[in-house]
Amino acid sequence: MIVAVKTNSKKRALIKLLSIGAVIVMFTAYYFHMSDEYAKQEKLESQKKLEQLKLEEEKQKSKKLERIIYREIETAVDLIGQRKVIDVKLISNRALIVVDPDTNLDALKVRYGSAALIKKGLKDTKIAIDLKYVIESKYNAN
């Protein structure tokens, strides 16, 4: 003997309606949750890009300053004469150039004026050029 249990159509319709409503609520909640996650991810990516741009800008600035310093030291050595130069060093914000004691420094005095400190000794002459002054004048001009 087969027994079949039938429910009335009102109960079946109510269960279907509640099931469909639950599925719609779950999809809606999932959509808002994922949109919040996506917004957070976009915000993090934009911050990373901004930090990367700042880092790239700092690198470009440092390369530009390095080129300015290199050209300025190269100019100073050319004014003195390469054969007279013994040593060139960078110490903090000064370029220290050591030259022979009998070197003509008039061109260097004209170009740098008080930004170049000159100390004459028996074995050599030391010239300290203030790079801070040079960088400010060159970097602000560009």
CSV table of C-alpha atoms in Angstrom, one decimal:
chain,number,residue,atom,x,y,z
A,1,MET,CA,0.0,0.0,0.0
A,2,ILE,CA,1.3,3.4,-1.0
A,3,VAL,CA,0.5,6.4,1.1
A,4,ALA,CA,1.0,9.9,-0.3
A,5,VAL,CA,1.0,12.9,1.9
A,6,LYS,CA,-0.3,16.0,0.2
A,7,THR,CA,0.0,19.4,1.6
A,8,ASN,CA,-2.3,22.1,0.5
A,9,SER,CA,-1.1,24.6,-2.1
A,10,LYS,CA,-1.0,27.5,0.3
A,11,LYS,CA,1.7,25.9,2.5
A,12,ARG,CA,3.7,24.9,-0.6
A,13,ALA,CA,3.4,28.4,-2.1
A,14,LEU,CA,4.5,29.9,1.3
A,15,ILE,CA,7.5,27.7,1.5
A,16,LYS,CA,8.6,28.5,-2.1
A,17,LEU,CA,8.1,32.2,-1.4
A,18,LEU,CA,10.2,32.0,1.8
A,19,SER,CA,12.9,30.0,0.1
A,20,ILE,CA,13.1,32.5,-2.8
A,21,GLY,CA,13.1,35.4,-0.3
A,22,ALA,CA,16.0,33.8,1.7
A,23,VAL,CA,18.0,33.3,-1.5
A,24,ILE,CA,17.4,36.9,-2.5
A,25,VAL,CA,18.5,38.1,0.9
A,26,MET,CA,21.6,36.0,0.8
A,27,PHE,CA,22.6,37.3,-2.6
A,28,THR,CA,22.0,40.8,-1.6
A,29,ALA,CA,24.1,40.5,1.6
A,30,TYR,CA,26.9,38.8,-0.4
A,31,TYR,CA,26.8,41.6,-3.0
A,32,PHE,CA,27.2,44.4,-0.4
A,33,HIS,CA,29.9,42.4,1.4
A,34,MET,CA,31.9,41.9,-1.8
A,35,SER,CA,31.4,45.6,-2.8
A,36,ASP,CA,32.9,46.7,0.5
A,37,GLU,CA,35.8,44.3,0.1
A,38,TYR,CA,36.4,45.6,-3.4
A,39,ALA,CA,36.3,49.2,-2.2
A,40,LYS,CA,38.9,48.4,0.5
A,41,GLN,CA,41.1,46.7,-2.1
A,42,GLU,CA,40.8,49.7,-4.4
A,43,LYS,CA,41.7,52.1,-1.6
A,44,LEU,CA,44.8,50.0,-0.7
A,45,GLU,CA,45.9,49.9,-4.3
A,46,SER,CA,45.5,53.6,-4.7
A,47,GLN,CA,47.6,54.2,-1.6
A,48,LYS,CA,50.3,51.9,-2.9
A,49,LYS,CA,50.4,53.7,-6.2
A,50,LEU,CA,50.6,57.1,-4.4
A,51,GLU,CA,53.5,55.8,-2.3
A,52,GLN,CA,55.2,54.5,-5.4
A,53,LEU,CA,54.8,57.8,-7.2
A,54,LYS,CA,56.3,59.6,-4.2
A,55,LEU,CA,59.2,57.2,-4.1
A,56,GLU,CA,59.8,57.6,-7.8
A,57,GLU,CA,59.7,61.4,-7.5
A,58,GLU,CA,62.3,61.2,-4.7
A,59,LYS,CA,64.5,59.0,-6.9
A,60,GLN,CA,64.3,61.5,-9.7
A,61,LYS,CA,65.0,64.4,-7.4
A,62,SER,CA,68.1,62.6,-6.0
A,63,LYS,CA,69.3,61.8,-9.5
A,64,LYS,CA,68.9,65.4,-10.5
A,65,LEU,CA,70.8,66.6,-7.4
A,66,GLU,CA,73.5,64.0,-8.1
A,67,ARG,CA,73.9,65.3,-11.7
A,68,ILE,CA,74.1,68.9,-10.4
A,69,ILE,CA,76.8,68.0,-7.9
A,70,TYR,CA,78.8,66.0,-10.5
A,71,ARG,CA,78.7,68.7,-13.1
A,72,GLU,CA,79.7,71.4,-10.5
A,73,ILE,CA,82.7,69.4,-9.4
A,74,GLU,CA,83.6,68.7,-13.0
A,75,THR,CA,83.4,72.4,-13.7
A,76,ALA,CA,85.6,73.2,-10.7
A,77,VAL,CA,88.2,70.7,-11.8
A,78,ASP,CA,88.2,72.1,-15.3
A,79,LEU,CA,88.7,75.6,-13.9
A,80,ILE,CA,91.6,74.5,-11.9
A,81,GLY,CA,93.1,72.1,-14.5
A,82,GLN,CA,93.0,68.4,-14.2
A,83,ARG,CA,96.7,67.9,-14.0
A,84,LYS,CA,96.9,70.0,-10.8
A,85,VAL,CA,94.2,68.1,-9.0
A,86,ILE,CA,95.4,65.5,-6.5
A,87,ASP,CA,92.1,64.3,-4.9
A,88,VAL,CA,88.4,65.1,-4.9
A,89,LYS,CA,86.1,64.1,-2.0
A,90,LEU,CA,82.5,64.8,-0.9
A,91,ILE,CA,82.2,65.4,2.8
A,92,SER,CA,78.7,66.2,4.2
A,93,ASN,CA,77.6,69.3,2.2
A,94,ARG,CA,81.0,70.3,0.9
A,95,ALA,CA,83.2,69.2,-2.0
A,96,LEU,CA,86.9,69.0,-0.9
A,97,ILE,CA,89.4,69.4,-3.7
A,98,VAL,CA,93.1,68.9,-3.0
A,99,VAL,CA,95.5,70.5,-5.5
A,100,ASP,CA,99.2,71.3,-6.0
A,101,PRO,CA,100.4,74.3,-3.9
A,102,ASP,CA,101.4,76.3,-7.0
A,103,THR,CA,98.0,76.1,-8.7
A,104,ASN,CA,96.3,79.3,-10.0
A,105,LEU,CA,92.9,79.6,-8.3
A,106,ASP,CA,91.7,82.9,-9.6
A,107,ALA,CA,89.1,81.4,-11.9
A,108,LEU,CA,87.7,79.4,-9.0
A,109,LYS,CA,87.6,82.4,-6.7
A,110,VAL,CA,85.7,84.3,-9.4
A,111,ARG,CA,83.1,81.6,-9.9
A,112,TYR,CA,82.4,80.7,-6.3
A,113,GLY,CA,83.5,83.7,-4.3
A,114,SER,CA,82.9,83.1,-0.6
A,115,ALA,CA,81.3,79.7,-1.3
A,116,ALA,CA,84.8,78.3,-1.8
A,117,LEU,CA,87.1,78.1,1.3
A,118,ILE,CA,90.8,77.9,0.4
A,119,LYS,CA,93.5,76.7,2.8
A,120,LYS,CA,97.1,76.8,1.5
A,121,GLY,CA,99.6,74.4,3.0
A,122,LEU,CA,103.2,73.5,2.2
A,123,LYS,CA,102.4,70.2,0.4
A,124,ASP,CA,99.0,71.1,-1.0
A,125,THR,CA,96.1,73.5,-1.2
A,126,LYS,CA,92.7,72.4,-0.1
A,127,ILE,CA,89.5,73.9,-1.5
A,128,ALA,CA,86.1,73.3,0.1
A,129,ILE,CA,83.2,74.3,-2.1
A,130,ASP,CA,79.8,74.7,-0.3
A,131,LEU,CA,77.5,72.4,-2.3
A,132,LYS,CA,74.4,73.6,-0.4
A,133,TYR,CA,74.8,77.1,-1.9
A,134,VAL,CA,75.5,75.6,-5.4
A,135,ILE,CA,72.5,73.2,-5.3
A,136,GLU,CA,70.1,75.9,-4.1
A,137,SER,CA,71.2,78.3,-6.9
A,138,LYS,CA,71.1,75.6,-9.6
A,139,TYR,CA,68.1,73.6,-8.4
A,140,ASN,CA,65.9,76.6,-7.9
A,141,ALA,CA,66.9,78.0,-11.3
A,142,ASN,CA,65.7,74.8,-13.1
